[in-house]
Coordinates of C-alpha atoms in Angstrom, one line a residue:
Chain J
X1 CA 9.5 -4.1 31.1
X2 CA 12.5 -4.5 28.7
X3 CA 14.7 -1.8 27.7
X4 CA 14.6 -0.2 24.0
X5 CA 18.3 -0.1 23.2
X6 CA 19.4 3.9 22.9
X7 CA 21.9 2.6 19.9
X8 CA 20.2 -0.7 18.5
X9 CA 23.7 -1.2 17.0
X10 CA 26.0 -2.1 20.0
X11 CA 23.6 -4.7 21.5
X12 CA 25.4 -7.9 20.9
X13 CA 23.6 -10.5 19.7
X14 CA 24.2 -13.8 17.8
X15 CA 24.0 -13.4 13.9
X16 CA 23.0 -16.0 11.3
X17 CA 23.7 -15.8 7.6
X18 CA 21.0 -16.5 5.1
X19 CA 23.1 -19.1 3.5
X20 CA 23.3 -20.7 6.4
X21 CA 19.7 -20.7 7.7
X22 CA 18.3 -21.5 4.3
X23 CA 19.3 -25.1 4.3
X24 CA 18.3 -25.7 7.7
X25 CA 14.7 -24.4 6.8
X26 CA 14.9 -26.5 3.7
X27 CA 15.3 -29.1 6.1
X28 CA 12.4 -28.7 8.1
X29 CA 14.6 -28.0 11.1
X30 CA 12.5 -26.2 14.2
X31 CA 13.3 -22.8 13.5
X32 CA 10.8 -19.9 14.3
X33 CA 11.2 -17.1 11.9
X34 CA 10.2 -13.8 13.4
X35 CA 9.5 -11.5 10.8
X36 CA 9.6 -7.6 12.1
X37 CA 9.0 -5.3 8.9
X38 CA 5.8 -4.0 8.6
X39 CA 2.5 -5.2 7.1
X40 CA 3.1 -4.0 3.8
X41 CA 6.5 -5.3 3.1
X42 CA 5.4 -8.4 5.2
X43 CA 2.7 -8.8 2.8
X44 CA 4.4 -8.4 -0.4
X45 CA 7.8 -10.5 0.3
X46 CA 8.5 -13.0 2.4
X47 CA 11.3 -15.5 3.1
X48 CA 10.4 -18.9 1.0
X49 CA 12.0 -22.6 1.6
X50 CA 11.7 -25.9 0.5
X51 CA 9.6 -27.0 3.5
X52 CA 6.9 -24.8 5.2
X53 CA 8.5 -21.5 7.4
X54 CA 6.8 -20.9 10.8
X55 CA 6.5 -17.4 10.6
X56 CA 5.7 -15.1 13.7
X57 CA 5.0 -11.7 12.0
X58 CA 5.3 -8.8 15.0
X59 CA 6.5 -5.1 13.6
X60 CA 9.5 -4.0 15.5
X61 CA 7.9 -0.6 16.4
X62 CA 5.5 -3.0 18.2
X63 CA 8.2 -4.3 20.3
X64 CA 9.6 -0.1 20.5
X65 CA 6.0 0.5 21.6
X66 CA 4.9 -2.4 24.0
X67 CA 7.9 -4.6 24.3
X68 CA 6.7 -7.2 27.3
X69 CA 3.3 -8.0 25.1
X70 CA 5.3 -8.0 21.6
X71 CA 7.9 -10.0 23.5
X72 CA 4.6 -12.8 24.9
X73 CA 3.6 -13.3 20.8
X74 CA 7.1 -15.1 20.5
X75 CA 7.5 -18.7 21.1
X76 CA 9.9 -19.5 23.3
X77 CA 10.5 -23.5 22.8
X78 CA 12.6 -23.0 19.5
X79 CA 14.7 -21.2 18.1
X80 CA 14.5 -17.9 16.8
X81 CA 15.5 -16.2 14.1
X82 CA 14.6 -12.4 13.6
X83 CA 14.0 -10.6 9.8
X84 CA 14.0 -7.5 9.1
X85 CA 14.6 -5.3 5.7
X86 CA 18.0 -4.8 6.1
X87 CA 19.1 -6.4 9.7
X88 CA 18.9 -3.2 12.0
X89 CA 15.5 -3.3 13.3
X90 CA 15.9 -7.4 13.6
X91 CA 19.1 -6.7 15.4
X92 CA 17.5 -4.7 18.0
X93 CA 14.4 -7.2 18.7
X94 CA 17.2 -10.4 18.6
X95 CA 18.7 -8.2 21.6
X96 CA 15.1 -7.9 23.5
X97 CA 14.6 -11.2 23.0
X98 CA 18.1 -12.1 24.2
X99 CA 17.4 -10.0 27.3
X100 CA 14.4 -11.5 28.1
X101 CA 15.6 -15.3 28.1
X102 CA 14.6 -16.1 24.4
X103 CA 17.8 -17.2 22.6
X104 CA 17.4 -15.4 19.7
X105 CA 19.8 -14.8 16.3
X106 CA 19.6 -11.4 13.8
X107 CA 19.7 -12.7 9.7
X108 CA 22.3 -11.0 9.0
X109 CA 21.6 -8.2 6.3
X110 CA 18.0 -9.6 6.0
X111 CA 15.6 -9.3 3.2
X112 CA 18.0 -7.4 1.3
X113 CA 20.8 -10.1 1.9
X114 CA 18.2 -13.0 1.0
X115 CA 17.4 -11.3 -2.2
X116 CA 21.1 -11.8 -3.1
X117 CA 22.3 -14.5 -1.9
X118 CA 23.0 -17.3 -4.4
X119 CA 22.9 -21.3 -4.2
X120 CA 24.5 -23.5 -6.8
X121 CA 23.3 -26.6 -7.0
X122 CA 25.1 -29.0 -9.5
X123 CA 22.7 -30.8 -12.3
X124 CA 23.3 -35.0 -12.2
X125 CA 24.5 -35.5 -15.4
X126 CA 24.6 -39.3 -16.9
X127 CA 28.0 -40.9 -17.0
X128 CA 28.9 -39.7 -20.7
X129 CA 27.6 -36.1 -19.7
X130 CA 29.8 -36.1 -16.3
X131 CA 33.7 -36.9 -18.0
X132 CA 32.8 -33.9 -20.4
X133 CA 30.9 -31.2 -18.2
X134 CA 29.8 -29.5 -15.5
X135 CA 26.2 -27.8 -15.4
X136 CA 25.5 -26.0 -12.7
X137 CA 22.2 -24.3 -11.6
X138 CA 22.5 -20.9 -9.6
X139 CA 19.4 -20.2 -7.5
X140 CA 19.0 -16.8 -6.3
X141 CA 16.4 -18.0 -3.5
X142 CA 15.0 -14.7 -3.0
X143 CA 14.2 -13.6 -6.2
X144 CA 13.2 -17.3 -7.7
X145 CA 15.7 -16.9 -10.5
X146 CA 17.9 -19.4 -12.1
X147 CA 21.0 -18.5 -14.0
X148 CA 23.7 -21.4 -15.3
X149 CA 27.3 -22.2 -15.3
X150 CA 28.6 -24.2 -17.5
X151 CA 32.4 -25.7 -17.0
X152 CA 34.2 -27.7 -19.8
X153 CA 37.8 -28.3 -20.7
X154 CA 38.7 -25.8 -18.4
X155 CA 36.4 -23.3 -19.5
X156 CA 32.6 -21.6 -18.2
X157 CA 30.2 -19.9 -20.0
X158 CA 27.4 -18.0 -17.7
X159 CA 24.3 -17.5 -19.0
X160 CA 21.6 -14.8 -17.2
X161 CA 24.0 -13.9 -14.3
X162 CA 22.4 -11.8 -11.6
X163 CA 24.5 -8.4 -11.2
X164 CA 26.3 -9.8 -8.1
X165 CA 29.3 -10.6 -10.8
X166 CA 32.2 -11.1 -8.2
X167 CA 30.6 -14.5 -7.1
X168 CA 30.5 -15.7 -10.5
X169 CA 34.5 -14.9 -11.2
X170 CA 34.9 -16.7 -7.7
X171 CA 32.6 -19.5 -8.6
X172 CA 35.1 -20.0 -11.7
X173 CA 38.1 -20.1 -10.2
X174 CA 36.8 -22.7 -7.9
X175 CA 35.6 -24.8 -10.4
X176 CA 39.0 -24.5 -12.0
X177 CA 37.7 -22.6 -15.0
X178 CA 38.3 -19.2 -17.0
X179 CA 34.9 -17.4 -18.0
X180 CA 35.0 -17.1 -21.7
X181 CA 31.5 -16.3 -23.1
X182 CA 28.7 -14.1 -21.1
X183 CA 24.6 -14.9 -21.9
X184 CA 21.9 -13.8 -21.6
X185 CA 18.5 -15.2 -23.1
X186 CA 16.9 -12.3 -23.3
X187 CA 16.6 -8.3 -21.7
X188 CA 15.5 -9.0 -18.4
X189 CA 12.7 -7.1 -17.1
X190 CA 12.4 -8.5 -13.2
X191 CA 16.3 -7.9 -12.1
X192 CA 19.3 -5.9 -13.3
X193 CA 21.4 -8.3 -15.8
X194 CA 25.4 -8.7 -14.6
X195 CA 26.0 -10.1 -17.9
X196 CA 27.6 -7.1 -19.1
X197 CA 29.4 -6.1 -16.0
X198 CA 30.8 -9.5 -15.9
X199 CA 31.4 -9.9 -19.8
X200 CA 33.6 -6.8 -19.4
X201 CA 35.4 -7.3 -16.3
X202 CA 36.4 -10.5 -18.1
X203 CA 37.2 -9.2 -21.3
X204 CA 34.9 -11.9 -23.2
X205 CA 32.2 -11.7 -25.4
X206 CA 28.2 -10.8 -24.3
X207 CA 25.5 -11.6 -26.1
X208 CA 21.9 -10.4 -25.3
X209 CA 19.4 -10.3 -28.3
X210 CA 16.9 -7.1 -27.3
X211 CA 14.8 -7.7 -31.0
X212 CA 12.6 -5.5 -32.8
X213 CA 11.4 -2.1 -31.5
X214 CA 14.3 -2.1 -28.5
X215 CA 17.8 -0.2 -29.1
X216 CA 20.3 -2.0 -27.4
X217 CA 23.3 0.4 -25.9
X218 CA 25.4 -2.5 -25.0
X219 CA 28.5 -3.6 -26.8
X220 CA 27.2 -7.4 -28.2
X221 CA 28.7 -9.9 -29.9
X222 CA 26.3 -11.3 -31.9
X223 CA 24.5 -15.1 -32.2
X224 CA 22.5 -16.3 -35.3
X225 CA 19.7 -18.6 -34.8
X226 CA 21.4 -21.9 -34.8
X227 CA 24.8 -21.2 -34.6
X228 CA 27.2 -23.5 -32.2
X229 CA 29.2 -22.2 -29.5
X230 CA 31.9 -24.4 -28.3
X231 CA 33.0 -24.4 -24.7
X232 CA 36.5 -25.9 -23.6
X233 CA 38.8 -27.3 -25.4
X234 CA 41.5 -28.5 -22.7
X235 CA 42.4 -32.1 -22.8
X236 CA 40.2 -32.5 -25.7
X237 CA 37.3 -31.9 -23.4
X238 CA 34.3 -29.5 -24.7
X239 CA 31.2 -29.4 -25.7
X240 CA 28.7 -27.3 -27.8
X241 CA 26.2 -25.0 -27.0
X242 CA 23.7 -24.4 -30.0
X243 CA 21.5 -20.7 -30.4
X244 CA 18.3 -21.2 -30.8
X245 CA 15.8 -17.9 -31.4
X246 CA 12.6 -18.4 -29.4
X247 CA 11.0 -15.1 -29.6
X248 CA 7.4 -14.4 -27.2
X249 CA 8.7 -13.1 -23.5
X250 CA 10.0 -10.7 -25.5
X251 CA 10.8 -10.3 -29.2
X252 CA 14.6 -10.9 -28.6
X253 CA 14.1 -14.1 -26.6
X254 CA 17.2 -17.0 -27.1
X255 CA 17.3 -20.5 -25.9
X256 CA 20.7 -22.0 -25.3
X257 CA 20.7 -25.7 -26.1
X258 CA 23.6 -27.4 -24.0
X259 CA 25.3 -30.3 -25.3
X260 CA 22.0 -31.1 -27.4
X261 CA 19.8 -32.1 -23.9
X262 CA 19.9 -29.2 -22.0
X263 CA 17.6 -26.4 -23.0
X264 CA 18.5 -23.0 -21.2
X265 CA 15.4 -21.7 -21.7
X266 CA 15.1 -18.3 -20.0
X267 CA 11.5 -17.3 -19.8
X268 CA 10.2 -19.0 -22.7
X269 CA 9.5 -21.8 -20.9
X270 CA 8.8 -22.8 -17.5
X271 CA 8.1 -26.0 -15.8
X272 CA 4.8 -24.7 -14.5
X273 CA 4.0 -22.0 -16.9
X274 CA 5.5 -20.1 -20.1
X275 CA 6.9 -16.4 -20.0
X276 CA 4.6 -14.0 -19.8
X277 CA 4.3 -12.1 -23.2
X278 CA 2.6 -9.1 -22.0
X279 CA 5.4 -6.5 -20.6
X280 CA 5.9 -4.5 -24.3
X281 CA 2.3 -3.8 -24.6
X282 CA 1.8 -6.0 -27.4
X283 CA 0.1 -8.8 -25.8
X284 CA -1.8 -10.3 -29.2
X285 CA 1.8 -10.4 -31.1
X286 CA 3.7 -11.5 -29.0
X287 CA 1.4 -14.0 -27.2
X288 CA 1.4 -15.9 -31.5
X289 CA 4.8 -15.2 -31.3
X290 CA 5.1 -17.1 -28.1
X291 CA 3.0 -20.0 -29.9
X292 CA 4.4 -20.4 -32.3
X293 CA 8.3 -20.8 -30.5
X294 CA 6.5 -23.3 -28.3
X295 CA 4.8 -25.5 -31.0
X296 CA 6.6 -25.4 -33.8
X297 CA 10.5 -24.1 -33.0
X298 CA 10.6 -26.4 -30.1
X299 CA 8.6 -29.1 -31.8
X300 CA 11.6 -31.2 -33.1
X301 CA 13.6 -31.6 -29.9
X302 CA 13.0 -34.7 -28.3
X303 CA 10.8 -35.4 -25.3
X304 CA 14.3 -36.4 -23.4
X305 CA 15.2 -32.5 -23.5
X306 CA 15.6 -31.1 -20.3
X307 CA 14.3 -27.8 -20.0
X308 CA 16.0 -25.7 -17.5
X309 CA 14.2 -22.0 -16.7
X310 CA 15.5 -18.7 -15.3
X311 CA 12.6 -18.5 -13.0
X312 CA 10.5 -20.4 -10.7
X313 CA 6.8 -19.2 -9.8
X314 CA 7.1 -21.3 -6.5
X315 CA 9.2 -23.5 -4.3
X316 CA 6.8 -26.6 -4.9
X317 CA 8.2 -26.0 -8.7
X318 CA 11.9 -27.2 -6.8
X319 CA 13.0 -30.9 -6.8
X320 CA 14.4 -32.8 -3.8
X321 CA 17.7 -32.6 -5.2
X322 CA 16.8 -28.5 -5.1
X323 CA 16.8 -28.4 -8.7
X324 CA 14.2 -26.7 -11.2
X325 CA 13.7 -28.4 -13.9
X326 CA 11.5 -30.9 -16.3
X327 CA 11.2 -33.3 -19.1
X328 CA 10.5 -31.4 -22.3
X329 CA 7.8 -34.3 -23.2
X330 CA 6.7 -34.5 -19.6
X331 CA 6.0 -30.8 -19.9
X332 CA 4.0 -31.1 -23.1
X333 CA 1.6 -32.2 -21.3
X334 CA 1.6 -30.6 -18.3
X335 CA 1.9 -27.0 -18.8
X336 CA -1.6 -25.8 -19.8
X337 CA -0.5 -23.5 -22.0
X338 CA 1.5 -26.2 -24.2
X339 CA -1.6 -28.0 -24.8
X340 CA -3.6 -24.8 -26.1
X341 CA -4.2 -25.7 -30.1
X342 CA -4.3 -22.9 -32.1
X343 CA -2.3 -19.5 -31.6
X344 CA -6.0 -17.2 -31.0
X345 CA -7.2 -19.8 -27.7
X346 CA -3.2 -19.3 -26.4
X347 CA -3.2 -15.8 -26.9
X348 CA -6.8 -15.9 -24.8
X349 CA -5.4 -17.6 -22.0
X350 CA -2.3 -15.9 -21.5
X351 CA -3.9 -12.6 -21.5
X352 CA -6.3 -13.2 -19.3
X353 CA -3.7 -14.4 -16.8
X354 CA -1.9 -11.2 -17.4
X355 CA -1.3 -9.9 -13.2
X356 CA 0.6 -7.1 -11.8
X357 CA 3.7 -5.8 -14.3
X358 CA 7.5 -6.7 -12.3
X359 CA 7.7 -3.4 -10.0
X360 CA 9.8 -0.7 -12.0
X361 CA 10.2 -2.9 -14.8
X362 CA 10.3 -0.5 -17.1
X363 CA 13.2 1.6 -15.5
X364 CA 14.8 -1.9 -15.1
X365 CA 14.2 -2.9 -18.8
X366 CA 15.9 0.3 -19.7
X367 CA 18.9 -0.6 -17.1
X368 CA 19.6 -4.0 -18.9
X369 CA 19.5 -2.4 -22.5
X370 CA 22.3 0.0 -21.2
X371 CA 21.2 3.1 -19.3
X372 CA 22.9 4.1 -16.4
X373 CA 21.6 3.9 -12.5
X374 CA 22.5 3.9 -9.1
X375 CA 23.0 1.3 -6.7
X376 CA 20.5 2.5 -4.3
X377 CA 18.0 2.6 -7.4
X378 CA 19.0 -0.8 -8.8
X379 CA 18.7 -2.7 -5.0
X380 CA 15.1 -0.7 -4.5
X381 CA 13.5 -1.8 -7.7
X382 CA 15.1 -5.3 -7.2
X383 CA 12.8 -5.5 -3.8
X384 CA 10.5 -8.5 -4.3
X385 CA 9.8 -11.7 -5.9
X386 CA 9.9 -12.2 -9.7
X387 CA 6.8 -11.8 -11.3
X388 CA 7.5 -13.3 -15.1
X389 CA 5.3 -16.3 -15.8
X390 CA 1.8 -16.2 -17.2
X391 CA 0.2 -18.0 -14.4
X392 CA 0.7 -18.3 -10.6
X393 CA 2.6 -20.7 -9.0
X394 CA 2.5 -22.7 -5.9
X395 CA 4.9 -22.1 -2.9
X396 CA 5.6 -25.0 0.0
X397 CA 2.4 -24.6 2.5
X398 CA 0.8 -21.6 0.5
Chain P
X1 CA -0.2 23.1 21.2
X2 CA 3.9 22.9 20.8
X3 CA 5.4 21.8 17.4
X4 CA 9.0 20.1 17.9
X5 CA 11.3 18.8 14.7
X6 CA 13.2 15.8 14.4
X7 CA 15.9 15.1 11.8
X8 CA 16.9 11.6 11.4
X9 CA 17.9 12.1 7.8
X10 CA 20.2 9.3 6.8
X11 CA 19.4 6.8 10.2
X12 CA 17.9 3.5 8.9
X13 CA 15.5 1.7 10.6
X14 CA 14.8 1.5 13.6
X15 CA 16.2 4.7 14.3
X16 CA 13.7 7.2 13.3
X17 CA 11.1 5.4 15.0
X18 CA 13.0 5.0 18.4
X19 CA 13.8 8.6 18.3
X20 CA 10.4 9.7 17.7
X21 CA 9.2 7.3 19.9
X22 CA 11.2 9.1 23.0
X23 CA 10.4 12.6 21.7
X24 CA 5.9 11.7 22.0
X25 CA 6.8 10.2 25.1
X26 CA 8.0 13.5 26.5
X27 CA 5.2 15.5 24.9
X28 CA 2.3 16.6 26.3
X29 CA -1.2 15.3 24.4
X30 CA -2.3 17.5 21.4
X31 CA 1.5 18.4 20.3
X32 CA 3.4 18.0 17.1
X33 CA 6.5 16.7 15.6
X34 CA 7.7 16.6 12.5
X35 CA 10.0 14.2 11.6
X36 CA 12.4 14.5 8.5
X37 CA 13.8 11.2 7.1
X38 CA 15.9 9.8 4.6
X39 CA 14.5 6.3 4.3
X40 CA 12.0 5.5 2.2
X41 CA 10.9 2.4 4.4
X42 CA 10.2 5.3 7.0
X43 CA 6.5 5.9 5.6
X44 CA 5.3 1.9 6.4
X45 CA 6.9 1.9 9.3
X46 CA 5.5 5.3 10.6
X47 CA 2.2 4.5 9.5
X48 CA 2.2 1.2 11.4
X49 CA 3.7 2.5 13.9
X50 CA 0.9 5.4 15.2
X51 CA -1.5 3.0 14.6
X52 CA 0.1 1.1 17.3
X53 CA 1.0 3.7 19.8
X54 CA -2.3 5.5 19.4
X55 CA -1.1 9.0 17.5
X56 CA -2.2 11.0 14.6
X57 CA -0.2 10.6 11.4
X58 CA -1.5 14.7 10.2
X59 CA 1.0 14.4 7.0
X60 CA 3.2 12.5 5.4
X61 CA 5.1 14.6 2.2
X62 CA 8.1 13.2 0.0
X63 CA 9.7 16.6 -1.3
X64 CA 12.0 15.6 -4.3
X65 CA 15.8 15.9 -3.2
X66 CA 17.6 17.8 -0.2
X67 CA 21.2 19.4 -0.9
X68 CA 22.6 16.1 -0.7
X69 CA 20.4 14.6 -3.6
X70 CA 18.7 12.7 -0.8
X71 CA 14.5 12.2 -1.2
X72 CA 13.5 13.6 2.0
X73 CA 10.3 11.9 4.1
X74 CA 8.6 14.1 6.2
X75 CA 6.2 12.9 8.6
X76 CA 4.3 15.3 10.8
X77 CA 2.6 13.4 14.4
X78 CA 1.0 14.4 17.2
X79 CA 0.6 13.0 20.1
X80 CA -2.5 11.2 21.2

């Protein structure tokens, strides 16, 4: 029978980072994932990729309990890779494993390490675009949410940065830019917003619009509906960013259009769906309000906008190229709730899609209009996948 | 009937459970331990966990904050 480590900690076993193993699962790549939390964190979170995981789900106190017949439910003609919460319990199964012939690796920090890990992947602009900017999408995997950099003339603006704000300042500097102007489309109610963090460790202006009903406790600079922002300026190189109000998500809500073709449209709009407008308790007024951003704000951009969302419901909602994104005209008509006619049948539909409230996202709606919390606090309530759009998604092999 | 405690107040998982794990295996059936913990993942993982190994969860309490300004999870066993 194997051995339960006395300290799980000084078994040494091979470790794999969660950037690193998330391509090779996008890849299809033979990989089994044993997952060793427990049922319910099993069942409410789990690691997503571009391709269908194999996932072996054994608890690790089954493997404390009966190691040899925990150890006889892992397949032992691929490689393994074990999950845990936060990497300790995983550590110490990797090490069974390893003792009992199985090569094994430990993800490194696990779930909490995949809920912040962040993949830019750069946007294919068209020729005229490219010599002028850069537009990068930011995919925190874990959470399925997008937030943007956008690099001109030597300069980036973020929009809806996550609250892990060193990687954006190194993300700059390696795209040869200085962050000048912070986003954020709207008070976030899934994740803890690093756009004022970052907006003050920079020294540059944030703007988040809260709207009616929510006092705001963050230094803003404020953007009017329609006003341009320009970006760069080096060489002659920049472009212009133009505010457009698109209130529904929430009564605050802002799309950013980039260079007139790129529509940063934070929950507003989806490529599968459109924000939920639910979360204030004012489903009926802010489901028209919704409505009417959707039909009639948006109605004079052209069908060649792209529309590029700060959330995904699932991975099948990602493009080969690992990008989220769609066709403004394309998504006409295939978002159901686009094609709804009149404001009373769209508030209908999306409240009887309404599901299950983000978890604490009251505490964290408070958080991003300026109340202090904790660390610990912010990383627990950040547990789990977004849950922002009016309708379920898809995932790979779900 | 003999009541032992554990305090694994601050171990992560999977600590507490190894711990407790050696303590039931030492005990005699019908016995108790009460194990005080810091992590809130601790109340999944014990409730898998006797479900597994056959033992009683009797209790399971979250009192609001020790001296350190820590939640405190206490679980209370026996052994089956």
């Amino acid at each position: 029978m194997a051995d339960i480590p006395d300290d799980a900690a000084e078994v040494p076993v091979p470790t794999v980072e969660v950037g690193s193993l998330l391509p090779r699962l996008d890849r299809g790549e033979k990989i089994v994932l044993l997952d060793v939390r427990n049922e319910e964190e099993f069942d409410s979170w789990k690691v997503e990729a571009r391709r269908p995981v194999e996932t072996v789900h054994v608890p690790y106190f089954d493997f404390i309990e009966d190691a040899d017949a925990s150890i006889a439910k892992v397949p032992c003609d691929r490689d393994v890779v074990v999950l845990c919460a936060q990497g300790g319990s995983s550590e110490m199964v990797a090490g069974m494993l390893q003792e009992a012939g199985i090569p094994s690796a430990n993800i490194k920090g696990g779930m909490i390490a995949y809920g912040v890990y962040l993949e830019p992947v750069r946007f294919p602009l068209a020729p005229g675009e490219a010599d002028r900017f850069e537009l990068w999408q930011v995919n925190r995997r874990g959470k399925a949410c997008l937030s943007y950099v956008i690099v001109s003339g030597g300069e980036a603006v973020v929009v809806d940065p996550s609250r892990h704000v060193e990687w954006y300042e190194g993300f700059a500097v390696e795209r040869g830019a200085r962050i000048v102007r912070v986003l954020d489309t709207h008070v976030h109610a899934d994740h803890v917003s690093g756009g004022p963090a970052l907006a003050r460790r920079r020294g540059v202006p944030y703007f988040v619009a809260a709207g009616e009903g929510f006092e705001l406790d963050q230094p803003v600079t404020p953007l009017a509906d329609g006003q341009r922002v320009r970006v760069g300026g080096e060489k002659g190189v920049s472009i212009e960013m133009r505010v457009i109000r698109t209130p529904g998500h929430t009564p605050g809500s802002t799309s950013f259009l980039v260079d007139g073709t790129y529509l940063l449209t934070g929950d507003t709009l989806f490529v599968a769906s459109v924000g939920r407008p639910d979360l204030g308790g004012h489903v009926d007024l802010w489901g028209r309000a919704l409505f009417d951003t959707l039909r009639r704000r948006l109605a004079d951009l052209p069908g060649e906008t792209r529309v590029l969302p700060a959330h995904y419901g699932g991975t099948s909602e990602i493009s080969p190229e690992g990008l989220v994104w769609g066709r403004l005209g394309d998504l006409r008509q295939s978002v159901p709730e686009m094609r709804i006619a009149t404001a009373e049948a769209f508030v209908e539909a999306v409240r009887s899609a309404v599901k299950d409230p983000p978890k604490a996202y009251a505490e964290i709606i408070k958080v991003n209009l300026g109340a202090p919390a904790t660390e610990e606090k912010i990383s627990e309530w950040e547990l789990g996948k977004n849950q922002c759009a009016a309708a379920a998604s898809k995932s790979a092999g779900a | 009937m003999a009541l032992k405690k554990l305090d694994v107040r601050g171990a992560k998982c999977p600590i507490p459970i190894v711990k407790a794990k050696k303590e039931m295996d030492a005990m005699a059936p019908g016995d108790q331990l009460e194990v005080t913990a810091t992590d809130p993942g601790s109340v999944p993982d014990f409730q898998g966990w006797v479900k597994t190994a056959k033992h009683a969860l009797l209790k399971e309490q979250r009192t609001e904050k020790d001296e350190g300004g820590k939640e405190l999870y206490i679980h209370l066993l026996e052994r089956r």
